[in-house]
Amino acid sequence: MRIIYTDVLVIGGGLAGLRMAIAARRRGHEAIILSLVPAKRSHSKAAQGGMQASLGNVIKGQGDSEDVHFEDTVRGGDWGADQEVVRMFVNTAPKAVRELAAWGVPWSRVRKGDREVIINGQKVTITERDAAHGLVAQRDFGGTKKWRTCYVADGTGHAMITAIADQAIAASIPVHEHNEALALIHDSGRCYGAVVRDLVSGELTAYVAKATALATGGAGRLYRVTTNAVICEGIGQAIALETGVATLGNMEAVQFHPTGIFPAGILVTEGCRGDGGLLRDADGHRFMPDYEPEKRELASRDVVSRRMEEHIARGKGAKSRFGDHLWLDITLLGEHHIRHNLREVYEICHYFLGVDPVKEWIPVRAAQHYTMGGVRTGPTGESPNLKGLFAAGEAACWDMHGFNRLGGNSVAETVVAGMIVGEFIGDFCDRPENDINIPTAVVHDYLEREQARLSALLTGRGTEDAVALRVAMQEIMTAKVGIFRRGKDLEQAVDELQQLLVRSRDIGVRYRAAGANPELVTAYRTQRMLKLALTVAYGALARSESRGAHYREDFPRRNDAEWLKRTLASWSNESDTLPTLTYEALDVRRMELPPGWRGYGARDHIHHPDTATREKEVEALKAKLASSDRFAVQQALMPYEQLLPPRLRGRNERIDDRS
Amino acid sequence: MTDQTAHRKLSFRILRYNPQENGSTPRLQRYELEEADGMTLFIALNEIREQQDPSLQFDFVCRAGICGSCGMMINGRPGLACRTLTRNLPPEITLAPLPIFELIGDLSVNTGRWMRDLGERLETWVHMKAGELDLGHIEETMDPDLAEQIYLLDRCIECGCCVAACGTARMREDFVGAVGLSKIARFRLDPRDARTDADYYELIGDDDGVFGCMSLLACHDVCPKNLPLKTQIAFLRRKIAAVGIK
């Protein structure tokens, strides 16, 4: 058994992992990235529509700022987010876009003069400013007051990961492809790396590091219908959970994207609606304005997905052999726009549906899309419970999305969190007390434990079929822990998942090769996924309110009085069949934006007792500082800049500042 | 609605070989499968693995034609398996791994290592002109049409289909392929990159680079992203040859 030493072990080769590794490398630390697949094939690649950053270059973005982005994000998350972290994020996002612009991302650019766009189903002519010509362009997205989403046609994630992965090559950062972390090595509340399996040879290696960073993405594959890549199985969160020390935050917060193509669940971007596309029902009727007169198709994703399912439940879905669906109509955008700005959408429709979106409507239905929950960290990205364990991106819950993420905020988060957390990892590795001091005997124990687990699967007499267990789990999650949730269903889901978990301890494999063995991989991942599914279902059962994407039919109101708190799940003993849930209250008295109505969706909620007081305080402060600039007001309401790494502080210039 | 159409029986012949396993020899293995509506090779191969043969190796990630993981020889032609609908194929389907690349096992090849080596050799990143960036300032402008032209070449997903289809790559182990040449064409276009044609000449001005291409141009025909490889290679050859003549 081998041991490899490094300063920083990054688990996951997507945008967040690559960017953290680059940051650490620039700080003079050695970094190794582990990746299941070649880094450029990570699921970051599939981000289509764009990344939010309040550059305000386009005319419809004029007046945008960190403040507006902050409020949109907090409202979008239904006040579940950590507002300080949201502030850190919105202030860094423009810097991230500009860094990527310098690194070669071919952002779509503003062209000065008149152009025709579709807004609310109507053709409108808008005029872009001369001063904006050639700057990074923005498009409209759901849940935003301004056009803020910077994009590269509809291949934004692809262009971003190409540039960042190539920067990692330039920095000589090794990516150990086809390698999977099976367990985190930890001792006395300190993380020291991971036991890693080579997916080709089957060999186990211990990677021992000062800092270990999880960037393994989401857990969409807990569900039957998901936009997520097949590797998005939540294994990063699961191995953090299996330490028994680290906690997972808000795992019940799961996003369903309104426009997965039906029935395959492949994503077509929110940019379709942002650019003017409409949702239609079986009768061809545009139904969203009936439900959401203010934001229509561009309410937040949780709201649009619920409205779509509601409409289908009323019998308005189009019928097909595979079930009911609705239609996404982008024909009104015209061929030129679709062939230039929605190329991937065009290809997906062509290849998977045989549909020409220039002329025909696209069959869509909501599909699992994003995991708001993840490894709980503080604003530095470090686990509060397990020193030396960092997490960033979709795998993490630091927590900027609350209970619903806005479109364009996740691909932005990957890079922003990578920049911020990467700096804090640099700080961590700089401190001499964080040198590696773990005895090799402990490392060998971990290696032997994992080897024994694999051997038990390979040579044991288990009789359970991993594929069958996984399919059963996905069916339960989709049917009972989906868009609409009820206590009774959730109780059943928790019971059934527990039974599956117990059965998963008796999985056997038919193909017994120790090396490349897809069946073995399915077996050990399914065992871990079931634990993760239980954190989702059990957290959803316990949360007797509706907030963001977590919607309880039996508790339809948001209940700030009882539930303005973050769920923390841990797995105390290997023999347990349920996670242990604890809660972490959000402090209304420190919020820059006290809880209120989101501007779309349900209007009634149960107030937190501190909300009224805080609202008055905020109003009084704003009145008192009426003659000050927005930065001074913000600073008075909720100072946050001290939380950012020094090199990422500072204001973001806009063209309006130049005039 | 019920399905009225009778489903075809599909017969797959898959090239099996696991170099990791002692005694494994290359062979074609047959699998029968009933076709389903909207069935792609992604769905078919997973069904075969789950129901018939758990040892079968292949690679999928996004299953949406975006990530480039699933390039393979489909009835003798390189293509992306995930977005290949079985209804567009005859009932006899022969699948083989992409040639040229290191075989991991069965249909799985190591395109990752090959592409990383290429990236290191050709330095496929923007060589920035300045030192430390000031991220607080407005970005440099770029002509909107130029940005789009760069993106068109940037759409390469490194799937390896162009290399698998390449006559030169069969003969020259170190040939950079259409993927390498189109990347150089991309950076040549990019005003953010400080390199000149003289620099690019050092990278691709030989028979492993742009002069190795025999203009068979199967790369152009098989590229899943329809990159304009034919014109880009011809253009690049002219530009690089001009440096050599000087």
Short mmCIF file of C-alpha atoms in Angstrom, two decimals, chain A residues 151-501:
data_model
loop_
_atom_site.label_atom_id
_atom_site.label_comp_id
_atom_site.label_asym_id
_atom_site.label_seq_id
_atom_site.Cartn_x
_atom_site.Cartn_y
_atom_site.Cartn_z
CA TYR A 151 -22.48 33.90 -20.80
CA VAL A 152 -20.61 32.24 -23.62
CA ALA A 153 -23.51 31.44 -25.98
CA ASP A 154 -25.00 28.45 -24.13
CA GLY A 155 -21.71 26.71 -23.53
CA THR A 156 -20.62 28.79 -20.55
CA GLY A 157 -19.50 25.96 -18.28
CA HIS A 158 -17.66 24.35 -21.17
CA ALA A 159 -15.73 27.52 -21.97
CA MET A 160 -14.99 28.18 -18.31
CA ILE A 161 -13.68 24.72 -17.51
CA THR A 162 -11.64 24.62 -20.70
CA ALA A 163 -9.87 27.83 -19.66
CA ILE A 164 -9.44 26.89 -16.00
CA ALA A 165 -8.33 23.31 -16.67
CA ASP A 166 -5.77 24.68 -19.13
CA GLN A 167 -4.59 27.13 -16.46
CA ALA A 168 -4.13 24.14 -14.15
CA ILE A 169 -2.00 22.49 -16.83
CA ALA A 170 -0.02 25.74 -17.16
CA ALA A 171 0.55 25.64 -13.39
CA SER A 172 1.73 22.00 -13.68
CA ILE A 173 -0.92 20.79 -11.26
CA PRO A 174 -1.22 17.02 -11.55
CA VAL A 175 -4.71 15.61 -12.03
CA HIS A 176 -4.88 11.98 -11.01
CA GLU A 177 -7.68 10.86 -13.28
CA HIS A 178 -9.74 7.72 -12.81
CA ASN A 179 -9.18 7.91 -9.06
CA GLU A 180 -11.86 7.88 -6.41
CA ALA A 181 -11.68 8.85 -2.75
CA LEU A 182 -13.25 6.09 -0.67
CA ALA A 183 -12.77 7.55 2.80
CA LEU A 184 -11.36 10.60 4.51
CA ILE A 185 -8.45 9.98 6.85
CA HIS A 186 -8.99 11.78 10.14
CA ASP A 187 -7.85 11.60 13.71
CA SER A 188 -8.89 13.62 16.76
CA GLY A 189 -10.93 16.15 14.81
CA ARG A 190 -8.26 16.73 12.16
CA CYS A 191 -8.53 15.63 8.51
CA TYR A 192 -5.35 14.30 6.88
CA GLY A 193 -6.34 13.29 3.36
CA ALA A 194 -8.06 10.30 1.88
CA VAL A 195 -7.87 6.65 0.96
CA VAL A 196 -8.08 6.56 -2.81
CA ARG A 197 -8.91 3.78 -5.23
CA ASP A 198 -7.48 3.65 -8.74
CA LEU A 199 -10.51 2.82 -10.86
CA VAL A 200 -8.39 1.10 -13.51
CA SER A 201 -6.00 -1.02 -11.44
CA GLY A 202 -8.10 -1.23 -8.28
CA GLU A 203 -5.06 -0.33 -6.20
CA LEU A 204 -5.53 1.66 -2.98
CA THR A 205 -3.30 4.60 -2.11
CA ALA A 206 -3.37 6.90 0.88
CA TYR A 207 -3.03 10.56 -0.04
CA VAL A 208 -1.87 12.39 3.05
CA ALA A 209 -2.21 16.16 2.99
CA LYS A 210 -2.19 19.24 5.18
CA ALA A 211 -5.47 20.38 3.70
CA THR A 212 -8.13 18.24 2.06
CA ALA A 213 -10.67 19.96 -0.16
CA LEU A 214 -13.89 18.40 -1.37
CA ALA A 215 -15.24 19.66 -4.67
CA THR A 216 -17.19 16.69 -5.84
CA GLY A 217 -20.37 18.42 -7.00
CA GLY A 218 -23.94 17.43 -6.40
CA ALA A 219 -25.98 14.34 -5.70
CA GLY A 220 -28.55 14.37 -8.50
CA ARG A 221 -28.28 10.66 -9.04
CA LEU A 222 -30.18 10.06 -5.82
CA TYR A 223 -33.16 10.73 -8.08
CA ARG A 224 -34.48 8.83 -11.08
CA VAL A 225 -34.90 11.89 -13.29
CA THR A 226 -32.06 14.38 -13.04
CA THR A 227 -30.19 16.75 -15.28
CA ASN A 228 -26.98 15.72 -13.51
CA ALA A 229 -24.17 13.74 -15.08
CA VAL A 230 -23.89 10.07 -14.16
CA ILE A 231 -20.95 10.83 -11.84
CA CYS A 232 -23.00 13.22 -9.67
CA GLU A 233 -23.69 10.66 -6.99
CA GLY A 234 -22.92 12.70 -3.90
CA ILE A 235 -19.94 10.58 -2.91
CA GLY A 236 -17.97 13.57 -1.62
CA GLN A 237 -20.74 14.52 0.78
CA ALA A 238 -21.15 10.87 1.70
CA ILE A 239 -17.51 10.32 2.67
CA ALA A 240 -17.62 13.51 4.74
CA LEU A 241 -20.76 12.19 6.43
CA GLU A 242 -19.05 8.85 7.06
CA THR A 243 -16.36 10.53 9.14
CA GLY A 244 -19.03 10.86 11.82
CA VAL A 245 -17.47 14.23 12.59
CA ALA A 246 -18.18 16.55 9.68
CA THR A 247 -21.78 17.62 9.19
CA LEU A 248 -23.93 18.17 6.12
CA GLY A 249 -26.10 21.27 5.94
CA ASN A 250 -29.67 21.51 4.56
CA MET A 251 -29.60 18.30 2.57
CA GLU A 252 -33.39 18.47 2.21
CA ALA A 253 -32.97 21.54 -0.01
CA VAL A 254 -33.03 20.02 -3.50
CA GLN A 255 -33.67 22.00 -6.64
CA PHE A 256 -35.78 20.84 -9.55
CA HIS A 257 -35.10 22.60 -12.83
CA PRO A 258 -38.19 23.53 -14.82
CA THR A 259 -36.82 22.53 -18.20
CA GLY A 260 -35.38 19.06 -18.34
CA ILE A 261 -36.21 17.58 -21.76
CA PHE A 262 -38.86 14.95 -21.44
CA PRO A 263 -38.40 12.12 -20.62
CA ALA A 264 -34.57 11.93 -20.58
CA GLY A 265 -34.13 14.82 -18.12
CA ILE A 266 -31.28 16.41 -20.08
CA LEU A 267 -31.06 20.10 -19.29
CA VAL A 268 -32.01 22.89 -21.62
CA THR A 269 -30.84 26.15 -20.16
CA GLU A 270 -32.84 28.73 -18.23
CA GLY A 271 -31.35 31.06 -20.84
CA CYS A 272 -34.15 29.82 -23.13
CA ARG A 273 -36.66 31.59 -20.89
CA GLY A 274 -34.25 34.38 -20.03
CA ASP A 275 -33.93 35.16 -23.74
CA GLY A 276 -37.72 35.21 -24.11
CA GLY A 277 -38.88 31.58 -24.38
CA LEU A 278 -42.33 30.71 -23.03
CA LEU A 279 -43.90 27.77 -21.24
CA ARG A 280 -47.09 26.40 -22.80
CA ASP A 281 -49.57 23.69 -21.85
CA ALA A 282 -51.44 21.00 -23.79
CA ASP A 283 -53.69 23.67 -25.31
CA GLY A 284 -50.77 25.86 -26.32
CA HIS A 285 -51.74 28.33 -23.60
CA ARG A 286 -48.99 30.34 -21.92
CA PHE A 287 -49.91 29.57 -18.32
CA MET A 288 -47.18 31.09 -16.15
CA PRO A 289 -48.64 34.65 -16.13
CA ASP A 290 -51.84 33.14 -14.63
CA TYR A 291 -49.87 31.97 -11.61
CA GLU A 292 -47.04 34.48 -11.37
CA PRO A 293 -48.11 37.82 -12.81
CA GLU A 294 -44.92 39.60 -11.67
CA LYS A 295 -42.13 37.31 -12.85
CA ARG A 296 -44.04 34.85 -15.11
CA GLU A 297 -41.59 32.31 -16.65
CA LEU A 298 -38.76 34.03 -14.81
CA ALA A 299 -39.77 33.47 -11.22
CA SER A 300 -37.22 31.41 -9.30
CA ARG A 301 -36.82 27.78 -10.31
CA ASP A 302 -38.56 26.33 -7.26
CA VAL A 303 -41.63 28.43 -7.97
CA VAL A 304 -41.74 27.74 -11.72
CA SER A 305 -41.24 23.98 -11.21
CA ARG A 306 -44.08 23.87 -8.66
CA ARG A 307 -46.39 25.85 -10.88
CA MET A 308 -45.66 23.50 -13.78
CA GLU A 309 -46.43 20.42 -11.69
CA GLU A 310 -49.55 22.14 -10.35
CA HIS A 311 -50.68 22.83 -13.90
CA ILE A 312 -50.05 19.22 -14.93
CA ALA A 313 -52.04 18.06 -11.90
CA ARG A 314 -54.95 20.14 -13.21
CA GLY A 315 -54.94 18.03 -16.33
CA LYS A 316 -53.23 20.61 -18.53
CA GLY A 317 -50.15 18.56 -19.38
CA ALA A 318 -49.52 17.28 -22.87
CA LYS A 319 -49.93 13.52 -22.97
CA SER A 320 -47.25 11.17 -24.21
CA ARG A 321 -46.38 7.51 -23.98
CA PHE A 322 -43.98 8.33 -21.15
CA GLY A 323 -46.41 10.47 -19.16
CA ASP A 324 -47.42 14.13 -19.09
CA HIS A 325 -45.23 17.08 -19.89
CA LEU A 326 -45.40 20.75 -20.85
CA TRP A 327 -43.87 22.66 -23.73
CA LEU A 328 -41.00 25.13 -23.93
CA ASP A 329 -41.51 27.42 -26.89
CA ILE A 330 -38.40 29.22 -28.16
CA THR A 331 -39.61 29.48 -31.75
CA LEU A 332 -40.30 33.19 -31.21
CA LEU A 333 -36.57 33.83 -30.64
CA GLY A 334 -35.89 33.15 -34.31
CA GLU A 335 -33.40 30.93 -36.10
CA HIS A 336 -30.43 33.29 -35.91
CA HIS A 337 -30.66 33.66 -32.14
CA ILE A 338 -31.12 29.94 -31.56
CA ARG A 339 -28.30 28.93 -33.92
CA HIS A 340 -25.88 31.40 -32.30
CA ASN A 341 -26.83 31.79 -28.65
CA LEU A 342 -28.55 28.47 -27.98
CA ARG A 343 -26.39 26.07 -29.96
CA GLU A 344 -26.25 23.35 -27.32
CA VAL A 345 -30.03 23.51 -26.91
CA TYR A 346 -30.36 23.16 -30.67
CA GLU A 347 -28.07 20.13 -30.72
CA ILE A 348 -29.74 18.47 -27.74
CA CYS A 349 -33.18 18.88 -29.30
CA HIS A 350 -31.91 17.62 -32.62
CA TYR A 351 -30.07 14.56 -31.35
CA PHE A 352 -32.18 13.43 -28.43
CA LEU A 353 -35.69 14.47 -29.45
CA GLY A 354 -35.55 14.80 -33.21
CA VAL A 355 -37.08 18.23 -32.66
CA ASP A 356 -36.09 21.43 -34.47
CA PRO A 357 -36.52 24.12 -31.79
CA VAL A 358 -36.55 26.82 -34.45
CA LYS A 359 -39.90 25.47 -35.61
CA GLU A 360 -41.20 23.14 -32.92
CA TRP A 361 -41.85 23.25 -29.20
CA ILE A 362 -39.63 21.31 -26.82
CA PRO A 363 -41.26 18.78 -24.44
CA VAL A 364 -40.11 19.57 -20.89
CA ARG A 365 -40.82 18.63 -17.32
CA ALA A 366 -39.08 19.54 -14.07
CA ALA A 367 -36.09 17.34 -13.22
CA GLN A 368 -33.78 17.19 -10.22
CA HIS A 369 -31.02 19.68 -10.87
CA TYR A 370 -29.09 20.97 -7.88
CA THR A 371 -28.11 20.09 -4.34
CA MET A 372 -28.27 23.25 -2.22
CA GLY A 373 -27.13 21.24 0.79
CA GLY A 374 -23.64 19.90 1.25
CA VAL A 375 -20.66 19.67 3.55
CA ARG A 376 -21.23 22.38 6.14
CA THR A 377 -18.42 24.89 6.24
CA GLY A 378 -17.86 28.37 7.56
CA PRO A 379 -17.14 31.36 5.33
CA THR A 380 -13.53 30.17 4.89
CA GLY A 381 -14.74 26.89 3.41
CA GLU A 382 -13.44 24.86 6.33
CA SER A 383 -15.58 22.40 8.25
CA PRO A 384 -16.26 23.74 11.75
CA ASN A 385 -16.00 20.19 13.10
CA LEU A 386 -13.17 18.65 11.14
CA LYS A 387 -10.08 20.82 10.96
CA GLY A 388 -8.25 20.72 7.65
CA LEU A 389 -11.31 19.61 5.70
CA PHE A 390 -12.47 22.21 3.20
CA ALA A 391 -15.30 22.10 0.70
CA ALA A 392 -16.44 24.33 -2.13
CA GLY A 393 -19.02 24.47 -4.89
CA GLU A 394 -22.08 22.28 -5.05
CA ALA A 395 -20.56 19.75 -2.63
CA ALA A 396 -20.44 22.43 0.07
CA CYS A 397 -22.95 24.35 2.13
CA TRP A 398 -21.21 27.54 3.23
CA ASP A 399 -24.25 28.58 2.63
CA MET A 400 -24.99 31.07 -0.13
CA HIS A 401 -28.07 29.52 -1.72
CA GLY A 402 -30.30 28.86 1.24
CA PHE A 403 -33.28 26.78 0.16
CA ASN A 404 -33.23 27.64 -3.51
CA ARG A 405 -30.44 28.62 -5.81
CA LEU A 406 -30.85 31.18 -8.57
CA GLY A 407 -29.91 30.18 -12.09
CA GLY A 408 -26.41 31.41 -12.91
CA ASN A 409 -25.37 31.47 -9.28
CA SER A 410 -23.90 27.97 -9.14
CA VAL A 411 -21.37 28.16 -11.93
CA ALA A 412 -20.48 31.55 -10.46
CA GLU A 413 -20.16 29.98 -7.03
CA THR A 414 -17.78 27.28 -8.23
CA VAL A 415 -15.18 29.79 -9.33
CA VAL A 416 -15.83 32.37 -6.61
CA ALA A 417 -15.66 29.76 -3.86
CA GLY A 418 -12.60 28.28 -5.52
CA MET A 419 -10.89 31.68 -5.38
CA ILE A 420 -11.92 32.44 -1.80
CA VAL A 421 -11.51 29.01 -0.24
CA GLY A 422 -8.29 28.48 -2.19
CA GLU A 423 -6.81 31.53 -0.45
CA PHE A 424 -7.89 30.26 2.96
CA ILE A 425 -6.36 26.88 2.17
CA GLY A 426 -3.18 28.79 1.37
CA ASP A 427 -3.35 30.47 4.80
CA PHE A 428 -4.00 27.14 6.47
CA CYS A 429 -0.99 25.50 4.83
CA ASP A 430 1.21 28.49 5.68
CA ARG A 431 0.76 27.92 9.39
CA PRO A 432 3.47 25.65 10.83
CA GLU A 433 1.09 24.07 13.34
CA ASN A 434 -0.79 22.54 10.40
CA ASP A 435 2.12 20.45 9.22
CA ILE A 436 1.38 16.79 8.73
CA ASN A 437 2.00 14.92 11.95
CA ILE A 438 -0.17 11.84 11.61
CA PRO A 439 1.51 8.50 12.42
CA THR A 440 1.71 6.20 9.40
CA ALA A 441 0.15 3.48 11.54
CA VAL A 442 -3.12 5.44 11.52
CA VAL A 443 -2.90 5.78 7.77
CA HIS A 444 -2.34 2.05 7.38
CA ASP A 445 -5.35 1.34 9.55
CA TYR A 446 -7.48 3.35 7.17
CA LEU A 447 -6.05 1.61 4.15
CA GLU A 448 -6.68 -1.78 5.69
CA ARG A 449 -10.20 -0.87 6.69
CA GLU A 450 -11.09 0.16 3.15
CA GLN A 451 -9.35 -2.85 1.66
CA ALA A 452 -11.37 -5.08 3.99
CA ARG A 453 -14.61 -3.42 2.90
CA LEU A 454 -13.81 -3.97 -0.75
CA SER A 455 -12.78 -7.56 -0.09
CA ALA A 456 -16.05 -8.20 1.72
CA LEU A 457 -17.94 -7.08 -1.37
CA LEU A 458 -15.71 -9.02 -3.74
CA THR A 459 -15.39 -12.27 -1.90
CA GLY A 460 -18.33 -12.24 0.50
CA ARG A 461 -21.56 -14.11 0.22
CA GLY A 462 -23.80 -11.05 -0.12
CA THR A 463 -26.95 -11.65 -2.09
CA GLU A 464 -28.38 -8.18 -2.61
CA ASP A 465 -28.21 -6.59 -6.05
CA ALA A 466 -26.78 -3.06 -5.94
CA VAL A 467 -28.52 -1.96 -9.13
CA ALA A 468 -31.91 -3.04 -7.79
CA LEU A 469 -31.33 -1.21 -4.51
CA ARG A 470 -30.24 1.92 -6.33
CA VAL A 471 -33.25 1.91 -8.64
CA ALA A 472 -35.55 1.45 -5.64
CA MET A 473 -33.86 4.38 -3.88
CA GLN A 474 -34.22 6.60 -6.94
CA GLU A 475 -37.91 5.72 -7.26
CA ILE A 476 -38.55 6.51 -3.60
CA MET A 477 -36.72 9.82 -3.79
CA THR A 478 -38.53 10.86 -6.96
CA ALA A 479 -41.99 9.80 -5.80
CA LYS A 480 -41.84 10.82 -2.15
CA VAL A 481 -39.03 13.32 -1.65
CA GLY A 482 -39.62 15.37 -4.78
CA ILE A 483 -41.15 18.72 -5.65
CA PHE A 484 -44.26 18.27 -3.48
CA ARG A 485 -43.71 16.59 -0.14
CA ARG A 486 -46.10 15.27 2.52
CA GLY A 487 -45.40 14.00 6.00
CA LYS A 488 -46.99 10.62 5.34
CA ASP A 489 -44.95 10.03 2.17
CA LEU A 490 -41.78 11.20 3.83
CA GLU A 491 -42.29 8.82 6.74
CA GLN A 492 -42.67 5.99 4.28
CA ALA A 493 -39.65 7.15 2.35
CA VAL A 494 -37.51 7.21 5.49
CA ASP A 495 -38.70 3.71 6.47
CA GLU A 496 -38.13 2.28 3.04
CA LEU A 497 -34.71 3.89 2.63
CA GLN A 498 -33.66 2.51 6.00
CA GLN A 499 -34.65 -0.95 4.85
CA LEU A 500 -32.65 -0.48 1.67
CA LEU A 501 -29.67 0.71 3.69
#
